[in-house]
Short mmCIF file of C-alpha atoms in Angstrom, two decimals:
data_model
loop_
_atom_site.label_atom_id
_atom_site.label_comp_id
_atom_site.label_asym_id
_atom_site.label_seq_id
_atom_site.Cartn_x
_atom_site.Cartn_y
_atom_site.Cartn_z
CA UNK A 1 112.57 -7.73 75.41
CA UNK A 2 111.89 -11.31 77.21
CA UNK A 3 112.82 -12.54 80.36
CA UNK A 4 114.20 -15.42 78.24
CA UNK A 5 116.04 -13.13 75.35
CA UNK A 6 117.64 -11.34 79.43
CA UNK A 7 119.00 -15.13 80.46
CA UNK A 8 120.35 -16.35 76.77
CA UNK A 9 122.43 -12.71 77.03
CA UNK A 10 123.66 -13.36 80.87
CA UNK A 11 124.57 -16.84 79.62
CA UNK A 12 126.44 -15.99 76.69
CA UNK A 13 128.36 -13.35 78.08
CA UNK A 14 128.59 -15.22 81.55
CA UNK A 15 127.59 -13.94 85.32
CA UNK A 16 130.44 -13.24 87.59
CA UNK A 17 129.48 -14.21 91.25
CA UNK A 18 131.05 -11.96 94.37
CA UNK A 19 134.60 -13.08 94.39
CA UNK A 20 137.75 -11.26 96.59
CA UNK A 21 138.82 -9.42 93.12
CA UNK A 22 137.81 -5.61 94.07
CA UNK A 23 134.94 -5.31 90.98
CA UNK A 24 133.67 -2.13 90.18
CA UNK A 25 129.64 -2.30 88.64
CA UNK A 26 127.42 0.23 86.61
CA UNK A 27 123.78 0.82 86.00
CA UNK A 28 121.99 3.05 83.64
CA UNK A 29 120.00 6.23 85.00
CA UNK A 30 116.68 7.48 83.00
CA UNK A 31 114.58 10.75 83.51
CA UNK A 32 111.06 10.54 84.00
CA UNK A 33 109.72 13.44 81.71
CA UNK A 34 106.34 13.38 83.98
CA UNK A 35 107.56 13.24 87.42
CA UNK A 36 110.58 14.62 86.62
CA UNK A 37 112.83 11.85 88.89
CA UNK A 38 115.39 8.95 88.20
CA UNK A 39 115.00 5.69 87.93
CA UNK A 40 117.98 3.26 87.97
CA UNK A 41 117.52 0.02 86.24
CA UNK A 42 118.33 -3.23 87.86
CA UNK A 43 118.17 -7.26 87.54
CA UNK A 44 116.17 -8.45 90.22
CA UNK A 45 115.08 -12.40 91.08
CA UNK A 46 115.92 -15.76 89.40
CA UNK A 47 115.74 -15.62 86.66
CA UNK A 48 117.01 -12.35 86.13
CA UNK A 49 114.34 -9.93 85.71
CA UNK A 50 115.04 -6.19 84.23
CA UNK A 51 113.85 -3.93 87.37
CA UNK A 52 113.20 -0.29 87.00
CA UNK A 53 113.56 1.46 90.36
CA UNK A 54 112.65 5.17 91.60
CA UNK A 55 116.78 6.36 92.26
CA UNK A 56 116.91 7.81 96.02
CA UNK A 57 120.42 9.33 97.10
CA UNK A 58 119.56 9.00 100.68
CA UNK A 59 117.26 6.48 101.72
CA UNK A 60 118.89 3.95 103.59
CA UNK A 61 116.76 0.48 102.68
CA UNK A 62 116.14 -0.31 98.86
CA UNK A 63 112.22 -1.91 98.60
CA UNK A 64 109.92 -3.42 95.72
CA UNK A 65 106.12 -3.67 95.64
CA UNK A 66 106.05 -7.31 96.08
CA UNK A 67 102.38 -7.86 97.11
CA UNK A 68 101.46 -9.23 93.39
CA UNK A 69 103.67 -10.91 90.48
CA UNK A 70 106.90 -11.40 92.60
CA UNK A 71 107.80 -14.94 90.78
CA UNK A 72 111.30 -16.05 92.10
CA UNK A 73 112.82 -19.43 93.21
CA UNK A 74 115.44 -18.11 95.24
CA UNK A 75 114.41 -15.61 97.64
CA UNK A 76 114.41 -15.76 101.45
CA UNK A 77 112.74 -14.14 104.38
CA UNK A 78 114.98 -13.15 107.31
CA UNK A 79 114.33 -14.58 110.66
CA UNK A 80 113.14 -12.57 113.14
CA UNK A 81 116.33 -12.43 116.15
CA UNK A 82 119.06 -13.01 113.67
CA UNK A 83 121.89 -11.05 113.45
CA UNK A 84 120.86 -9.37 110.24
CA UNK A 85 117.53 -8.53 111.26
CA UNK A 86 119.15 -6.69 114.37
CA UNK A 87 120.94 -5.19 112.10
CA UNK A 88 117.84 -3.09 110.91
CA UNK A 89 117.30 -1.86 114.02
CA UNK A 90 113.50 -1.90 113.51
CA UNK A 91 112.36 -3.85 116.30
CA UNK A 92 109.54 -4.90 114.04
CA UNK A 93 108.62 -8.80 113.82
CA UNK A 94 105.61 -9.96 111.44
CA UNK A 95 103.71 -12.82 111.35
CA UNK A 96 101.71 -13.94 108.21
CA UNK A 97 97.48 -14.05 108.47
CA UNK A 98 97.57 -14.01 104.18
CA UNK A 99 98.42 -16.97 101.72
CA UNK A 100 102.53 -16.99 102.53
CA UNK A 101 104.58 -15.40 99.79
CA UNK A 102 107.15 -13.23 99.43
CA UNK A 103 105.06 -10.62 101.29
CA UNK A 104 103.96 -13.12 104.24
CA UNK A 105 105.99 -15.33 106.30
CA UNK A 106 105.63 -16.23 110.18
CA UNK A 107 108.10 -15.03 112.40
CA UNK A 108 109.67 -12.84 109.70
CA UNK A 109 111.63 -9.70 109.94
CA UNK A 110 110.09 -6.54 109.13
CA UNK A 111 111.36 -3.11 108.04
CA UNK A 112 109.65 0.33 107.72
CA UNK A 113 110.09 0.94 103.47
CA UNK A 114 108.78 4.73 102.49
CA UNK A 115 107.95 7.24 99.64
CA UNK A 116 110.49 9.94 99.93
CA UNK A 117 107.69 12.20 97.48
CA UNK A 118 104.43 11.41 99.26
CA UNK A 119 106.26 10.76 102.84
CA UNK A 120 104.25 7.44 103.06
CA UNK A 121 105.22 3.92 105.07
CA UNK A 122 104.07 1.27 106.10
CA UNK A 123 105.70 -2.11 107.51
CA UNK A 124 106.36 -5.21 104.99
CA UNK A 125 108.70 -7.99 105.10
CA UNK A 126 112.36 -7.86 104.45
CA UNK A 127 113.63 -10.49 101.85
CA UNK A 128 116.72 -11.55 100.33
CA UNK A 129 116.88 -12.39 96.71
CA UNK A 130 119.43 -12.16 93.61
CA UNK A 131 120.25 -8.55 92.13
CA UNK A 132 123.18 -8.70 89.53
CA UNK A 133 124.08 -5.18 87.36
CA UNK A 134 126.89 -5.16 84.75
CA UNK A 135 130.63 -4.79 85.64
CA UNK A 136 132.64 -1.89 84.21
CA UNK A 137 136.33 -0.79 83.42
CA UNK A 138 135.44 2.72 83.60
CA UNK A 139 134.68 3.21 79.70
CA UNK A 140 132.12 0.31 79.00
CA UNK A 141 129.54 -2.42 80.10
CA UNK A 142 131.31 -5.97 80.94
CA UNK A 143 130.10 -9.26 81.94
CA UNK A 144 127.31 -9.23 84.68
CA UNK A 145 128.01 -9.34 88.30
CA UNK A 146 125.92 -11.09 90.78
CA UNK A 147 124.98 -10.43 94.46
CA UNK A 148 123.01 -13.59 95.22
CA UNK A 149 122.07 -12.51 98.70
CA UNK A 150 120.62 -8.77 98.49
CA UNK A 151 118.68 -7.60 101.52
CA UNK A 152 115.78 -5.32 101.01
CA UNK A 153 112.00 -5.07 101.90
CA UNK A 154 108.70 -5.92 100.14
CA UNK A 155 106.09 -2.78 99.92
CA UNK A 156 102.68 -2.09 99.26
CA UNK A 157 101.25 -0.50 95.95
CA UNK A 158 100.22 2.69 97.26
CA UNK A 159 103.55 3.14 98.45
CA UNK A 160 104.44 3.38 94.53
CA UNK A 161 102.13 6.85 94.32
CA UNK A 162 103.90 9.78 92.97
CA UNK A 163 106.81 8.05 91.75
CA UNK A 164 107.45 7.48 87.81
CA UNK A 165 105.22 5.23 86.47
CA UNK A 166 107.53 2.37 85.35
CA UNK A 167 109.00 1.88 88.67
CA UNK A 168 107.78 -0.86 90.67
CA UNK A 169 109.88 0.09 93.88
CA UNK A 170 113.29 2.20 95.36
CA UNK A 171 116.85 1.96 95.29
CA UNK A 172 118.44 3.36 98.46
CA UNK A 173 121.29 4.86 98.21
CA UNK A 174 121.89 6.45 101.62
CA UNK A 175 124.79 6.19 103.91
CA UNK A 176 122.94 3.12 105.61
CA UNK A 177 125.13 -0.29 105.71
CA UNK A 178 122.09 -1.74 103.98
CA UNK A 179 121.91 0.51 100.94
CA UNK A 180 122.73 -0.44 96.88
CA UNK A 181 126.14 0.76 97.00
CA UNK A 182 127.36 -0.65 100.56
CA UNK A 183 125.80 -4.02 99.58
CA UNK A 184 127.68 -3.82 96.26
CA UNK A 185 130.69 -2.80 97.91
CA UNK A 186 130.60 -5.67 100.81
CA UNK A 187 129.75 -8.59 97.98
CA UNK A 188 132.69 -7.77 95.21
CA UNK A 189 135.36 -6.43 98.28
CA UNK A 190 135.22 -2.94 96.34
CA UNK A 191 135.76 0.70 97.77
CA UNK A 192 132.88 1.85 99.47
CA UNK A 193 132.45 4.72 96.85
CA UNK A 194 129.87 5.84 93.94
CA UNK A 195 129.51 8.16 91.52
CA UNK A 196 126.30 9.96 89.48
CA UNK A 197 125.96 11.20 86.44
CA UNK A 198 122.47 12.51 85.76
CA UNK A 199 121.52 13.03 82.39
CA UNK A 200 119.11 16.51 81.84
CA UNK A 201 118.06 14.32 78.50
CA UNK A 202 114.56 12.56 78.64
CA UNK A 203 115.95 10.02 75.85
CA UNK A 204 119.68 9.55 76.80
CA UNK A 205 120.32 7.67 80.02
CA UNK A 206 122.55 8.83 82.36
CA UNK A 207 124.85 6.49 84.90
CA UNK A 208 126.09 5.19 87.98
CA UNK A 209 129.20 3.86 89.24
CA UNK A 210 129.60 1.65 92.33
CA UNK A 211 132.77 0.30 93.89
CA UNK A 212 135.38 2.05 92.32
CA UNK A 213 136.86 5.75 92.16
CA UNK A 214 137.38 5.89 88.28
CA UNK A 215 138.42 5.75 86.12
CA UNK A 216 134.65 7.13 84.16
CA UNK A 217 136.00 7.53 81.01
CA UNK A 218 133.11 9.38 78.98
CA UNK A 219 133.14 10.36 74.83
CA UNK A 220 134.95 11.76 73.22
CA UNK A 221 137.71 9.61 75.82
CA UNK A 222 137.27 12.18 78.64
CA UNK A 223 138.17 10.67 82.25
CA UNK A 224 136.10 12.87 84.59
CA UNK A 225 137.75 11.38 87.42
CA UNK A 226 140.73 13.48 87.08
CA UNK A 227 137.91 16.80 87.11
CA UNK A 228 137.00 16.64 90.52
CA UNK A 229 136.91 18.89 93.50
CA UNK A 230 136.61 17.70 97.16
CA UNK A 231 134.49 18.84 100.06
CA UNK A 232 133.59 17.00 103.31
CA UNK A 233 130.29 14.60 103.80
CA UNK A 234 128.71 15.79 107.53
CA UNK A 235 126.18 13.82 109.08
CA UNK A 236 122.69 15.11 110.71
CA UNK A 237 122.61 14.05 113.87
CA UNK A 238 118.87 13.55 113.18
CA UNK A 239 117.49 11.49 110.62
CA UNK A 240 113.82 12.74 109.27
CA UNK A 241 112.31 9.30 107.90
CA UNK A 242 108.60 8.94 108.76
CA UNK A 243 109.26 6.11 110.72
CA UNK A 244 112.62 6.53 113.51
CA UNK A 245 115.24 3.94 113.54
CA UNK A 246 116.05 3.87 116.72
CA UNK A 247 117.37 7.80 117.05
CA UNK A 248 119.54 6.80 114.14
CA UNK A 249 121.29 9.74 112.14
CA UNK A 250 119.93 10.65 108.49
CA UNK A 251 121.47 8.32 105.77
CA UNK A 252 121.45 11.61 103.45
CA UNK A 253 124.14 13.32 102.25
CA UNK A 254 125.35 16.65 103.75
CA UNK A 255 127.58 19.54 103.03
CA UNK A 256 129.39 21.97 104.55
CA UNK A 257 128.00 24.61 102.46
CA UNK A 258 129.49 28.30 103.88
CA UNK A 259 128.31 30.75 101.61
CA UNK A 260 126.47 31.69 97.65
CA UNK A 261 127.58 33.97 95.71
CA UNK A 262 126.33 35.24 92.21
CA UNK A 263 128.38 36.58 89.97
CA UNK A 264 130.95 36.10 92.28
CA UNK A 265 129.68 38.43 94.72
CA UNK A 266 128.49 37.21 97.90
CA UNK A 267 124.79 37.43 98.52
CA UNK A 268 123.79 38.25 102.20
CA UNK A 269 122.13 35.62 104.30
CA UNK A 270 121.99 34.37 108.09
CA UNK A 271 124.88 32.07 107.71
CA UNK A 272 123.38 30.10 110.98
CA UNK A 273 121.21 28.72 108.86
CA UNK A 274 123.79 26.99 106.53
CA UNK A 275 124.76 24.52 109.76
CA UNK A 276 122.76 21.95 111.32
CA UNK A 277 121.50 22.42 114.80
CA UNK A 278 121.02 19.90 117.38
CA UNK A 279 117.56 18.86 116.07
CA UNK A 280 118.80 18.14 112.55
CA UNK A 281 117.86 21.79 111.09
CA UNK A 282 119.63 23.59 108.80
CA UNK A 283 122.16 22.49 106.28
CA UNK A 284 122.50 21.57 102.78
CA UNK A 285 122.00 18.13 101.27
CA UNK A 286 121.40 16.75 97.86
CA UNK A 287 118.50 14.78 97.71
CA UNK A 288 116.91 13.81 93.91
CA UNK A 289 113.60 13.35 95.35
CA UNK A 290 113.55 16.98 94.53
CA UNK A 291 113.04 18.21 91.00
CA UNK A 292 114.80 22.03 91.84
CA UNK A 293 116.42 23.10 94.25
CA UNK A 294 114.79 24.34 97.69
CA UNK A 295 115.96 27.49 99.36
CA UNK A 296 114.72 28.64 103.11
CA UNK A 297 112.38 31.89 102.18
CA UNK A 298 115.28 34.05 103.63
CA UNK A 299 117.63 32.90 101.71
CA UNK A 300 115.56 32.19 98.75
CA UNK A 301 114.81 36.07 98.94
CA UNK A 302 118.20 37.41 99.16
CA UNK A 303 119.46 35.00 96.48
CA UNK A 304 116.46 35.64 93.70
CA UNK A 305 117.35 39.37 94.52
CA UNK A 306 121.16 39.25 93.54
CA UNK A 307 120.01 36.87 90.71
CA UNK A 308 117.92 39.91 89.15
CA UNK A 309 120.40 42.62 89.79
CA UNK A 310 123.38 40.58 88.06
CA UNK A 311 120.93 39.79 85.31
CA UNK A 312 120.13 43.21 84.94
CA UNK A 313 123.93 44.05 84.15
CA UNK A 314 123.18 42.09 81.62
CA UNK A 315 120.51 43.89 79.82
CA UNK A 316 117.99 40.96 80.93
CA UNK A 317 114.70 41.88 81.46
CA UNK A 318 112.41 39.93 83.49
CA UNK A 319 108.73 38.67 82.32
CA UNK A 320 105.97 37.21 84.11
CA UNK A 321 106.42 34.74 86.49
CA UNK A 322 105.66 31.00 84.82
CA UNK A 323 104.62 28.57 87.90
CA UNK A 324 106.48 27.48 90.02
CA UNK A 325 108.76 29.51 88.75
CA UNK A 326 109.33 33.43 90.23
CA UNK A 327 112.09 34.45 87.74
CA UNK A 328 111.91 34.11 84.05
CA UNK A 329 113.48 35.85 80.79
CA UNK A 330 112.40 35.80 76.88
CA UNK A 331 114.27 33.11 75.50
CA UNK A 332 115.10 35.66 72.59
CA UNK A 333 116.74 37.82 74.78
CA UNK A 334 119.23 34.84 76.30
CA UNK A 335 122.56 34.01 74.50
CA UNK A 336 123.43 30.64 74.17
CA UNK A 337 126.88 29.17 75.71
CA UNK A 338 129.16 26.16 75.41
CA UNK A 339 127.19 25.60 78.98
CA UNK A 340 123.38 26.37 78.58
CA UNK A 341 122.38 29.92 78.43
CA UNK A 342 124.20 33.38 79.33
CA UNK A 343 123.40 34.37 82.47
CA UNK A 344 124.78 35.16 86.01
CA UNK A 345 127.15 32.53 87.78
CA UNK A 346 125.75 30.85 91.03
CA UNK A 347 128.79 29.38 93.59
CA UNK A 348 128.02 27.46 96.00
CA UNK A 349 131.11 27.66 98.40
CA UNK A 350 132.41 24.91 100.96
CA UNK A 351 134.69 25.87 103.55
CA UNK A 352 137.69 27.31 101.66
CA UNK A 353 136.87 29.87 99.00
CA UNK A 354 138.53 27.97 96.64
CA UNK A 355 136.34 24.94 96.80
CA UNK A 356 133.51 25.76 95.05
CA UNK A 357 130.78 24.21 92.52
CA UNK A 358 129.54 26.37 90.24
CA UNK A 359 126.39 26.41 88.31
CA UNK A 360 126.18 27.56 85.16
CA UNK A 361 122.40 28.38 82.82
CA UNK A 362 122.15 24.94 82.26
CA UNK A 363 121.90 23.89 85.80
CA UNK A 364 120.37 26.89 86.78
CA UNK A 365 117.64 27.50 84.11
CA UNK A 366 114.92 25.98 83.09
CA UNK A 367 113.29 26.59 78.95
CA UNK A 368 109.66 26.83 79.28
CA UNK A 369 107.80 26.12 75.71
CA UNK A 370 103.91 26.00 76.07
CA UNK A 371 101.00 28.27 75.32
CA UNK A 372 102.84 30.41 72.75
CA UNK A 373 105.77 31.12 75.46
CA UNK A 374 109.29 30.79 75.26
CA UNK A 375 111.21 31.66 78.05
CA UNK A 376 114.21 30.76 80.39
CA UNK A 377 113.09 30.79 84.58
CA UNK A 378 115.50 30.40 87.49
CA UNK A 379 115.28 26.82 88.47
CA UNK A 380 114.94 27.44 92.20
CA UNK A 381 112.42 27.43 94.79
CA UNK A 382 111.10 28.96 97.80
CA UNK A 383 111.01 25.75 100.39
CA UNK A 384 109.41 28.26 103.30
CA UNK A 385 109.81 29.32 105.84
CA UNK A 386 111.69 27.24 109.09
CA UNK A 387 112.03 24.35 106.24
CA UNK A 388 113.94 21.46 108.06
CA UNK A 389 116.61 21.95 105.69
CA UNK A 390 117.59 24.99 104.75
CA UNK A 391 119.12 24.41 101.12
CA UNK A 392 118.36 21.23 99.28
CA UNK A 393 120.28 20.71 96.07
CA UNK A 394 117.92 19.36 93.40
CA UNK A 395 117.97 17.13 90.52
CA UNK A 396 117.99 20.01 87.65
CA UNK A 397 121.43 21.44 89.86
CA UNK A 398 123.01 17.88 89.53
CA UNK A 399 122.37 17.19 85.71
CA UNK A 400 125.64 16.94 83.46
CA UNK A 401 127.63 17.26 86.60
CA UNK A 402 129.72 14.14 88.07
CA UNK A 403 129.27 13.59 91.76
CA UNK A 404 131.16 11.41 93.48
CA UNK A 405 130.57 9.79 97.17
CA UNK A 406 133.24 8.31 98.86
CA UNK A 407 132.00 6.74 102.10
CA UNK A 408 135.40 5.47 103.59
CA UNK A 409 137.01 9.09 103.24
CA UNK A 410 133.65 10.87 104.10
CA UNK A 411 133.98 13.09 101.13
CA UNK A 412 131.84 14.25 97.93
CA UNK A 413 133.68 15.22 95.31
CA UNK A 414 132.26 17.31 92.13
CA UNK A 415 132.75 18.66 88.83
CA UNK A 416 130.67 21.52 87.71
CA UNK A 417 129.27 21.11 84.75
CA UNK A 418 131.11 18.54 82.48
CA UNK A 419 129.85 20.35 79.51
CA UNK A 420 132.98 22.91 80.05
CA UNK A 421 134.63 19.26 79.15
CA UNK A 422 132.38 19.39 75.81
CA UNK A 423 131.27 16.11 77.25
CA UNK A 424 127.65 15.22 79.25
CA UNK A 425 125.94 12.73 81.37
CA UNK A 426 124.84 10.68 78.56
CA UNK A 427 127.91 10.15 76.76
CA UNK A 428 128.85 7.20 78.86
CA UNK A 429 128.88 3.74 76.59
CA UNK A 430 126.00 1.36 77.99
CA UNK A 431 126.19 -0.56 75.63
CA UNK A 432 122.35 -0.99 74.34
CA UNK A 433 121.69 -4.84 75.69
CA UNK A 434 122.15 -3.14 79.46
CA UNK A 435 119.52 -0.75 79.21
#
């Protein structure tokens, strides 16, 4: 659709600037079937522009490529020494030897934008500029609302390598004062809280909420809200961008993860590896820069190992390994459930042994169809040995679950798989003008 057909709609249904009124806002979340990542969709510039961005749970500064075709009348540099700029704590002031743009401006602040896939930076201008997604009452798409002062950076192509193909930069949304959901939460006076739902389909957006708590009222009228469990947010002392801000702590999101079991039972494992140490090892975060989740070797060992034994209870008979995965099944031999196939239960447990999210064969499996094979693999990987962190909860763990990030309370609270709700990620009403 046009540019023009976008501003006729936003002027029909009107735009609702930042007011006191707490307002929460949603945007749609797509699969890439290549890559295999998110990308949130946005409106971007003046006019309104529909922006597809890579989705990033922990970066802490959203950025475009805005080196070509960034045609806006209202965007701004920042001035190097203001209080904003400080605010970056980048130290980094750039002066323009190119035609000035939105890419080059004298005496202009300067931020450190990366690839969280190829782990590549580089240092581009910081701009402000209009962003405006849709407002929601927890069940549907309302009229749009308008940040007319969003802060992020400018990039360079390259920095666009790896990423889905559509996107043409990154939506941050870290624990950083500066990312999507604190700036969304700062211009409508809303909670500083969010809320994914990934969608496992390559066709059927998923969603995010910003600003509010719930209600997110999915079909058939199910408020998954009400379905969540509650375990602390801990910080890393250590952040592990490419470039340091200032000894800053990471902007990702941690857990207090204590212990996996499978099948209920308890696999063994150096449990000093589940903490974080004074350098920022260890741990367990969820990142969806990651396709699968990442175990340390050690613990990726021990848990493949239990995996196979409780499978093995269950007459399951492993095949060849199918790259990258180690453990796979005939597809014939797997029943199918109300929540993906039959196979062992993986919890991961926080704290109390009651608080625990629990991954059932669709979060845990992966159907491989190619060359004549059909087969179901364990959707984990080996992330080596001394990785930085030791358990990284992927993408395929979070699909058709509802994951909630509540900033002011430092909590995350989850809900399995919603599909015990007979409900999933893409059941949320859009609405088919805000996709």
């Amino acid at each position: 659709m046009s540019p023009q057909f976008f501003l006729c709609f936003f002027s029909f249904f009107g735009i609702l600037s930042p007011v006191l009124a707490q307002t929460a806002i949603l945007a749609p979340i797509h699969k890439d079937p290549d890559a295999l990542l998110y990308t949130v969709s946005v409106y971007l510039k003046t006019p309104l522009q529909p922006t597809k961005l890579h989705l990033d749970l922990g970066a802490s500064f959203t950025w475009v490529d805005c080196s070509k075709d960034y045609n806006s009348t209202t965007y701004q540099h920042i001035p190097c020494g203001s209080s904003l700029c400080n605010s970056f704590h980048t130290f980094s002031c750039a002066n323009c030897y190119e035609p000035p743009g939105p890419a080059c401006s004298n005496n202009s602040c300067s931020i450190y934008p990366e690839n969280p896939v190829t782990r590549q930076a580089t240092l581009a201008t910081a701009l402000i500029d209009s962003l405006a997604l849709p407002t929601t009452n927890g069940s549907g798409p309302g009229q749009m609302g308008l940040i007319p002062e969003f802060v992020f950076s400018c990039s360079r192509t390259f920095l666009l390598n790896g990423l889905a193909k559509e996107v043409v930069g990154l939506a941050a949304l870290g624990r950083s004062n500066h990312s999507l959901p604190a700036q969304i939460s700062n211009a409508f006076s809303s909670p500083r809280c969010f809320a994914l739902c990934l969608s496992g389909s390559i066709s059927a957006p998923g969603v995010a909420f910003f600003g509010t708590s719930g209600p997110y009222i999915f079909s058939p009228g199910v408020d998954l809200s009400k379905s969540l469990v509650y375990t602390e947010l801990i910080l890393n002392p250590v952040g592990s961008t490419v470039i340091s801000y200032n000894q800053q702590p990471s902007d990702e999101y941690y857990i207090n993860l204590t212990s996996i079991k499978v099948n209920g039972k308890p696999i063994e494992i150096n449990i000093s590896q589940l903490s974080i140490d004074e350098n920022g090892y260890g741990g367990t975060k969820l990142s969806t820069d990651t396709s699968y989740s990442t175990l340390e070797s050690s613990i990726y060992k021990a848990f493949v190992e239990a995996f196979v034994n409780e499978s093995a209870g269950l007459n399951l008979t492993g095949t060849s390994r199918i790259k990258p995965f180690d453990v796979c099944y005939q597809a014939s031999d797997i029943v199918n459930t109300l929540v993906g196939p039959g196979v062992p239960t993986v919890d991961l447990v926080m704290g109390n042994e009651d608080v625990f999210w629990r991954i059932f064969g669709s979060n845990s499996m992966v159907r491989i169809e190619r060359d004549g094979v059909d087969a179901w693999c364990l959707g984990f990987l080996d992330g080596g040995v001394n990785a930085r962190t030791s358990i990284v909860i992927g993408g395929h763990q979070m699909e058709d679950n509802l994951l909630q990030f509540d900033l002011e309370a430092k909590k995350l609270g989850f809900s399995s798989s919603v599909l015990l709700k007979r409900t999933t990620c893409a059941s949320f009403n859009l609405g088919s003008k805000f996709i």
